[in-house]
XYZ file of C-alpha atoms in Angstrom:
400
model
C 183.830 41.902 189.393
C 180.239 40.646 189.750
C 178.981 42.982 187.001
C 181.694 41.690 184.682
C 180.826 38.072 185.487
C 177.183 38.863 184.705
C 178.267 40.608 181.479
C 176.642 43.841 182.651
C 177.771 47.475 182.872
C 177.454 49.955 185.803
C 174.851 51.830 183.737
C 172.594 48.765 183.990
C 172.105 49.565 187.690
C 170.101 52.590 186.553
C 167.863 50.579 184.216
C 164.489 48.986 185.033
C 166.439 45.846 186.054
C 168.521 47.854 188.523
C 166.802 46.583 191.687
C 167.260 42.948 190.709
C 170.850 43.572 189.630
C 171.624 45.319 192.940
C 170.382 42.233 194.773
C 172.785 40.047 192.787
C 175.642 42.345 193.781
C 174.745 42.251 197.486
C 177.370 39.611 198.243
C 180.006 42.335 197.696
C 178.134 45.561 198.503
C 174.947 45.690 200.533
C 171.816 46.383 198.513
C 170.924 49.459 200.569
C 174.407 50.838 200.138
C 174.081 50.534 196.350
C 170.730 52.351 196.527
C 172.234 55.188 198.573
C 175.113 55.595 196.124
C 172.805 55.621 193.107
C 170.689 58.294 194.782
C 173.610 60.706 194.922
C 172.994 62.039 191.438
C 172.890 65.661 192.587
C 176.175 65.367 194.497
C 177.773 63.739 191.467
C 176.642 66.569 189.210
C 178.204 69.058 191.641
C 181.490 67.136 191.613
C 181.496 67.045 187.804
C 180.889 70.787 187.691
C 183.780 71.377 190.061
C 186.082 69.195 187.928
C 185.040 70.948 184.725
C 185.885 74.307 186.308
C 189.469 73.058 186.581
C 189.378 71.620 183.025
C 189.410 68.095 184.467
C 187.556 65.380 182.573
C 186.666 61.847 183.644
C 186.240 58.681 181.577
C 185.350 55.103 182.476
C 186.407 51.743 181.062
C 183.120 51.717 179.147
C 184.092 54.848 177.165
C 185.622 54.552 173.697
C 188.315 57.053 174.670
C 189.606 54.840 177.503
C 193.202 53.795 176.599
C 193.200 50.381 174.937
C 196.711 49.605 176.195
C 195.477 49.753 179.803
C 192.683 47.285 179.052
C 195.016 44.954 177.147
C 197.805 44.982 179.713
C 196.085 45.432 183.057
C 192.869 43.622 182.160
C 190.610 43.434 185.244
C 193.051 45.628 187.188
C 192.664 48.555 184.782
C 191.274 51.526 186.764
C 187.477 51.802 186.405
C 187.824 55.601 186.123
C 190.528 57.909 184.793
C 190.613 61.600 185.633
C 192.632 63.842 183.373
C 193.625 67.346 182.380
C 194.941 68.025 178.897
C 194.447 66.537 175.453
C 192.696 63.190 175.759
C 194.251 62.134 172.424
C 197.605 61.714 174.213
C 196.249 58.652 176.041
C 197.246 56.394 173.140
C 200.626 57.853 172.173
C 202.826 55.586 174.335
C 206.455 56.673 174.621
C 209.338 56.146 177.020
C 208.611 55.878 180.745
C 211.453 57.494 182.688
C 211.504 56.634 186.389
C 213.815 57.107 189.352
C 214.006 58.239 192.986
C 213.163 61.690 194.258
C 216.581 62.091 195.856
C 219.315 61.806 193.233
C 222.468 63.713 192.355
C 222.772 66.532 189.841
C 224.295 64.175 187.277
C 221.193 61.935 187.297
C 218.913 64.988 187.060
C 220.819 66.263 184.035
C 220.847 62.769 182.522
C 217.048 62.481 182.813
C 216.591 65.958 181.356
C 218.775 65.096 178.344
C 216.855 61.841 177.774
C 213.663 63.906 177.696
C 215.203 66.370 175.248
C 216.347 63.585 172.902
C 212.905 61.954 173.113
C 211.318 65.230 171.998
C 213.689 65.495 169.051
C 212.866 61.907 168.081
C 209.116 62.522 168.341
C 208.635 60.176 171.313
C 206.585 61.242 174.356
C 207.861 60.863 177.923
C 205.699 59.096 180.526
C 206.457 59.747 184.199
C 204.956 59.898 187.656
C 205.410 63.630 188.158
C 207.462 63.202 191.337
C 210.389 65.459 192.206
C 213.787 64.321 191.016
C 214.106 62.078 187.965
C 210.421 62.199 186.939
C 210.200 65.983 186.805
C 213.613 66.345 185.159
C 212.677 64.040 182.277
C 209.354 65.840 181.784
C 211.048 69.220 181.906
C 213.511 68.072 179.230
C 210.863 66.858 176.794
C 208.551 69.864 177.239
C 211.322 72.455 176.959
C 212.361 70.837 173.671
C 208.812 71.095 172.299
C 207.894 67.439 172.825
C 204.955 65.655 174.422
C 204.453 64.103 177.840
C 202.037 62.182 180.035
C 202.217 62.352 183.832
C 200.423 59.774 185.969
C 199.624 61.302 189.363
C 198.895 59.472 192.602
C 197.558 62.546 194.417
C 195.914 65.965 194.091
C 195.281 66.291 190.361
C 193.513 69.557 191.228
C 196.776 71.108 192.375
C 198.738 69.819 189.397
C 196.169 71.146 186.926
C 196.788 74.756 188.033
C 200.568 74.479 188.420
C 202.210 77.350 186.526
C 204.983 75.134 185.190
C 202.397 73.024 183.344
C 200.254 75.872 181.958
C 201.857 76.434 178.544
C 202.216 72.716 177.765
C 198.597 72.045 178.747
C 197.274 74.939 176.672
C 199.299 73.834 173.638
C 198.022 70.258 174.116
C 201.513 68.805 174.579
C 200.963 67.562 178.133
C 198.437 65.199 179.663
C 197.960 64.796 183.418
C 196.014 61.714 184.514
C 195.141 59.951 187.747
C 193.036 56.932 188.695
C 192.107 58.654 191.965
C 189.754 61.442 193.010
C 191.307 64.746 191.860
C 191.382 66.033 195.444
C 192.870 62.879 197.020
C 195.911 63.167 199.251
C 199.092 61.115 199.071
C 199.187 57.504 200.205
C 201.857 54.848 199.703
C 199.254 52.435 198.332
C 198.138 54.909 195.685
C 201.740 55.596 194.678
C 202.493 51.891 194.260
C 199.386 51.337 192.146
C 200.246 54.422 190.096
C 203.579 52.805 189.157
C 201.744 50.086 187.218
C 199.986 52.728 185.116
C 203.263 54.455 184.251
C 204.627 51.254 182.719
C 201.310 50.287 181.123
C 201.000 53.664 179.371
C 204.468 53.418 177.779
C 206.224 51.424 175.048
C 209.425 50.958 177.063
C 210.807 52.065 180.429
C 214.152 53.511 181.517
C 215.193 53.355 185.172
C 217.683 56.182 185.742
C 218.551 55.115 189.287
C 217.175 52.944 192.071
C 217.870 52.037 195.649
C 218.576 48.369 196.314
C 215.582 46.424 197.683
C 213.853 49.639 198.784
C 211.686 52.456 197.488
C 208.942 52.861 194.928
C 211.284 52.839 191.907
C 212.743 49.482 192.936
C 209.326 47.998 193.714
C 207.785 49.184 190.443
C 210.648 47.978 188.239
C 210.975 44.626 190.025
C 207.251 44.079 189.705
C 207.459 44.647 185.958
C 210.439 42.347 185.498
C 209.106 39.501 187.614
C 205.337 39.665 187.259
C 203.670 41.998 184.773
C 206.111 42.351 181.841
C 204.099 45.216 180.317
C 207.123 46.671 178.504
C 210.887 46.078 178.186
C 212.681 47.655 181.158
C 216.026 49.372 180.539
C 218.530 50.670 183.086
C 221.039 53.493 182.754
C 224.410 52.131 181.622
C 226.688 55.178 181.866
C 227.768 57.429 184.695
C 227.892 56.548 188.391
C 227.371 52.793 189.032
C 224.340 51.791 191.088
C 223.778 48.654 193.152
C 220.057 48.952 192.500
C 220.478 49.105 188.730
C 222.902 46.171 188.745
C 220.408 44.113 190.745
C 217.630 44.998 188.311
C 219.830 43.775 185.461
C 220.200 40.472 187.265
C 216.402 40.268 187.259
C 216.200 40.800 183.507
C 216.513 44.551 182.885
C 218.422 45.586 179.741
C 221.334 48.021 179.482
C 220.109 51.251 177.885
C 222.107 51.680 174.642
C 222.687 55.352 175.505
C 221.757 56.844 172.103
C 223.464 60.136 171.349
C 221.399 61.225 168.347
C 217.834 61.107 167.038
C 218.459 58.241 164.608
C 219.886 55.982 167.339
C 217.004 56.823 169.659
C 214.400 56.022 167.011
C 216.218 52.805 166.148
C 215.692 51.481 169.673
C 211.926 51.864 169.388
C 211.847 50.370 165.917
C 213.515 47.251 167.299
C 211.181 47.170 170.280
C 208.049 47.537 168.186
C 207.624 43.774 167.907
C 207.573 43.479 171.710
C 205.062 46.303 172.101
C 202.671 44.519 169.752
C 202.849 41.254 171.696
C 201.409 42.932 174.840
C 202.056 39.750 176.871
C 205.065 37.974 178.329
C 205.563 34.421 177.106
C 206.339 31.656 179.589
C 209.150 29.237 178.719
C 206.807 26.628 177.258
C 204.797 29.247 175.347
C 208.034 30.683 174.021
C 209.063 27.271 172.679
C 205.700 26.859 170.966
C 205.909 30.373 169.554
C 209.367 29.914 168.115
C 208.788 26.453 166.675
C 205.536 27.598 165.094
C 207.445 30.446 163.424
C 211.123 29.430 163.094
C 213.390 32.485 163.255
C 214.726 33.534 159.905
C 218.332 34.667 159.646
C 218.553 38.309 158.674
C 220.746 41.352 158.637
C 219.902 44.036 161.147
C 220.834 47.622 161.749
C 222.228 47.873 165.272
C 221.815 50.390 168.046
C 225.590 50.962 168.104
C 228.307 50.416 165.529
C 228.017 46.633 165.354
C 225.937 44.647 162.835
C 224.306 41.274 163.400
C 224.582 39.455 160.077
C 223.819 35.722 160.188
C 224.754 33.422 157.319
C 221.567 32.140 155.787
C 222.968 28.769 154.783
C 223.746 27.581 158.308
C 220.325 27.306 159.939
C 219.632 24.195 161.986
C 216.594 22.152 161.048
C 214.530 21.689 164.220
C 211.164 21.024 162.601
C 211.502 17.261 163.117
C 211.734 17.741 166.890
C 208.560 19.784 167.234
C 206.089 16.943 167.759
C 208.382 14.866 169.933
C 209.452 17.686 172.223
C 206.150 19.494 172.652
C 204.189 16.583 174.000
C 202.891 18.523 176.996
C 204.822 16.805 179.786
C 207.403 18.547 181.910
C 210.138 16.296 180.520
C 209.196 17.126 176.968
C 209.304 20.851 177.743
C 212.842 20.545 179.101
C 213.915 18.673 175.975
C 212.355 21.376 173.809
C 214.142 24.107 175.792
C 217.503 22.364 175.356
C 216.834 21.812 171.660
C 215.947 25.465 171.268
C 219.078 26.565 173.142
C 221.264 24.361 170.953
C 219.614 25.857 167.892
C 220.321 29.387 169.164
C 223.940 28.448 169.960
C 224.524 27.126 166.432
C 222.843 30.178 164.934
C 224.924 32.683 166.907
C 228.195 30.858 166.180
C 227.627 31.698 162.508
C 227.414 35.444 163.124
C 229.744 37.288 160.780
C 230.304 40.230 163.129
C 232.163 39.477 166.358
C 229.957 41.588 168.645
C 226.411 40.687 169.734
C 224.026 42.754 171.846
C 221.057 41.525 173.872
C 218.667 43.814 172.013
C 219.851 42.690 168.560
C 219.549 39.007 169.396
C 216.090 39.538 170.918
C 214.845 41.384 167.841
C 216.435 38.916 165.399
C 214.864 35.882 167.094
C 211.577 37.653 167.935
C 211.776 36.964 171.697
C 211.645 39.102 174.810
C 214.978 40.822 175.678
C 215.136 38.985 179.022
C 215.083 35.645 177.168
C 217.876 36.753 174.821
C 219.943 37.815 177.801
C 219.382 34.433 179.461
C 220.721 32.626 176.377
C 223.732 34.939 176.000
C 224.672 34.587 179.666
C 224.394 30.801 179.417
C 226.668 30.827 176.360
C 229.130 33.021 178.261
C 229.071 30.676 181.266
C 229.895 27.684 179.078
C 232.730 29.578 177.376
C 231.157 29.892 173.917
C 230.887 33.683 174.249
C 232.777 36.257 176.291
C 230.971 39.203 177.852
C 232.292 42.426 176.353
C 230.929 45.454 178.182
C 227.353 45.834 179.430
C 224.873 43.830 177.394
C 227.320 42.890 174.604
C 229.150 39.627 173.903
C 231.901 38.333 171.614
C 232.784 34.862 170.399
C 235.377 33.227 172.666
C 237.553 32.208 169.723
C 237.490 35.585 168.012
């Protein structure tokens, strides 16, 4: 933190200014301690040699190969070092993060495996935590189908790097194993929880196959994304055995997974989510109002994830440009007025939809907002009787 504030790099500690720089860092780490650590060059060279013998590489945030998505999303919390085994080029491929508990039924295991298989066929990598259960099933599915994967480990990268089940995929450069922790580190709950952030940050979207309610690492990681970090859109399984945990995550803003059955449908989901991946940040309510008024949504016809089509009549847009100055004055009252004006605009827009069925994902993509915001609007319209909820994540006009 101090080095960043001083606009310096760790390598500067080894320069002729190193002594002075170490003194400036002494408020966090004692000067003598810094000296002792810097003097361990021989021990470091031995560690590097040991890692290389296992085909393990290490990069720092200062390296050009460090994944840009981690820097953009995690900022100061991005791990200072990443250890890895496999093709370093896979650090920037993104993909679908598939997460879930270790203890799940056979149906959830098979579901995760089939998601991995479909991802491979669609050319999308799978990102997981490498844990038993859902994580391993999804990775097995994508690798068996000839696809690509990235596993983020919280412990013992050494052991994983020589696992027989990984050998062929590693040698063919279709699998990347990474960890922010020493390759010989043992398991700890803290490491596992921090690892969850990296899984989401390395992906383009996340799918929660199952989750306990208010307990476990899957619940904690998904809730954290929905309520705090917003790195990527979070989906939840929408077919098969119901889950209290998944239902609760939906209440917090998770989206029903459209359950694609073919390659085209799977690819279509990511095409629609591409706009959200590029934003890299979650907009607050006031920022969202500014964003939308600065670029008023244009009515357009969209291909849908399912059979429905969202086709808005171009001649029925509501002119809100005259309210921009008055409602974005900076006060809390003005923000509320802007939010209501925006909601009324969305209501009028959706009432002119030619097709009777609307999905959260379609509305989010059409209006260029986060899926959680689209869901908020649709639920509000359903509560007031303008729309009627029709299945998970879809709505119909009340009068239709």
